[in-house]
Amino acid sequence: MGFSIKKVGYSLLVPGLLIIISSIMVYWWPDLVRKVGDANKASALLELLPVLPYAVFGAGVIMGWRYSNTGMILGSAALALSYGCLAATGSGPGAVMGAGVLVMLPIDLFLLSLLTKRRLFTSLGMAALSVLVFQILAIWIFCEPGLTDLVNTTQQLSPELGKRFANIQTRLNLLFNNHSPLGLEHVSILGQVAFCWSFIVFIARLYFAPDQLGTGFFGALCAVFFGAVIGSPQAYMIFFFTAGLILLVTSIEASFSMAYIDELTGLPGRRSLNETMLNLGRKYVIAMIDIDHFKKFNDTYGHKTGDQVLKMIATRLGKMGGGAKTFRYGGEEFTAIFPGKEIFEALPHIEKYRQDIENTPFIIRSKGRKTSNANARGKAPAATSKRVKVTVSIGVAEPTRALTKPEQVMKAADKILYKAKKSGRNCVKSSQD
């Protein structure tokens, strides 16, 4: 699917609202703690709040496991491990482990967002899990300043190896405590570079290949960034909780879309159509739409070109006027429902749609043409391109005394559609004809 400001903006709405609410909570946190402390009743609740993010992370792991989503499983696990480390050590000057976490987590969130359609127990899934475990061990071994006994033991066994180990720790201490003059005292220069890189590649991904789960990971990255910039324990608690919640909510939204939205065309699918029909009143119009000679078209030009035709038909159908609700019924058939309308009100919009399809040339490019060539974009089709005419046949029906249920009206519209096809195709027939 191409880039859509409306679609991406809508998918960013929930993450944005959650981050705004979290920011307000962090701002008012001192007053909230003071009021709760004065009440002497909810102090136990405040002590339990730091554990709450783990519940969200656990729910994310379970959700990811349920839907075979490696990105969700490991993303929630990475947030849990990072939050635990930051909650224990912080990320200010001297907190080398926290600084190391804030270098790796932004990169991990982007890379794991690419695995949302992968299963965990595959070569790629297990490789991602191994890398995550390796990162945690490396950060703990090389960035934990309290591991002096390990350094001493290593020096006793092998002085040269112990010296190198100590040098690595010293260099990481210097590197992760190096902060730029940008006012981000809780994020090292390496951390700032990691966040900038992740923001850039995420924005590029949302532009070229937008999807809800990718948007969720981008929202989680934003939440983690705000928590890291503020750097207080309550900021980590609130914003990491928000990051986990964003992943959870977007995963639920993505599951809903998979069930109700047709992936190829972007139109609501059969399940959404069935639910819409359950809630129709007594006055409505149903139009059944079928692409003429679609099987022959597929056999001649291939299924990929056929898919492009389906997308074109669906895109224009989604813009049909008259308050139409449009759906992909299945195969090359589509449905348009006009709630609260009668046939004479719906027919002008249906006929206009048929004419738009008829008058829109569909261009089949030759396999040798490179559409990615910037010099070729916007120019007239090459001589090797072929223009073909795509048309649709449409059957229209409305409730009558004999047709009282939406299923009956749809069946009637389908029968009228086949009359339209027998009449020569590329026409609209209704129950009034």
mmCIF file with all atom_site columns, C-alpha atoms in Angstrom, residues 42-53 83 237:
data_model
loop_
_atom_site.group_PDB
_atom_site.id
_atom_site.type_symbol
_atom_site.label_atom_id
_atom_site.label_alt_id
_atom_site.label_comp_id
_atom_site.label_asym_id
_atom_site.label_entity_id
_atom_site.label_seq_id
_atom_site.pdbx_PDB_ins_code
_atom_site.Cartn_x
_atom_site.Cartn_y
_atom_site.Cartn_z
_atom_site.occupancy
_atom_site.B_iso_or_equiv
_atom_site.pdbx_formal_charge
_atom_site.auth_seq_id
_atom_site.auth_comp_id
_atom_site.auth_asym_id
_atom_site.auth_atom_id
_atom_site.pdbx_PDB_model_num
ATOM 1  C CA . ALA A 1 42  ? -2.776 4.834  49.085 1.00 0.00 ? 42  ALA A CA 1
ATOM 2  C CA . SER A 1 43  ? 0.927  4.792  50.004 1.00 0.00 ? 43  SER A CA 1
ATOM 3  C CA . ALA A 1 44  ? 0.979  1.011  49.440 1.00 0.00 ? 44  ALA A CA 1
ATOM 4  C CA . LEU A 1 45  ? -0.339 1.623  45.921 1.00 0.00 ? 45  LEU A CA 1
ATOM 5  C CA . LEU A 1 46  ? 2.577  3.949  45.174 1.00 0.00 ? 46  LEU A CA 1
ATOM 6  C CA . GLU A 1 47  ? 4.980  1.222  46.208 1.00 0.00 ? 47  GLU A CA 1
ATOM 7  C CA . LEU A 1 48  ? 3.326  -1.216 43.795 1.00 0.00 ? 48  LEU A CA 1
ATOM 8  C CA . LEU A 1 49  ? 3.286  1.171  40.831 1.00 0.00 ? 49  LEU A CA 1
ATOM 9  C CA . PRO A 1 50  ? 6.923  0.502  39.755 1.00 0.00 ? 50  PRO A CA 1
ATOM 10 C CA . VAL A 1 51  ? 5.934  -3.148 39.240 1.00 0.00 ? 51  VAL A CA 1
ATOM 11 C CA . LEU A 1 52  ? 2.975  -2.243 37.010 1.00 0.00 ? 52  LEU A CA 1
ATOM 12 C CA . PRO A 1 53  ? 5.002  -1.908 33.763 1.00 0.00 ? 53  PRO A CA 1
ATOM 13 C CA . TYR A 1 83  ? 13.201 -0.921 32.340 1.00 0.00 ? 83  TYR A CA 1
ATOM 14 C CA . MET A 1 237 ? 8.055  3.980  35.193 1.00 0.00 ? 237 MET A CA 1
#
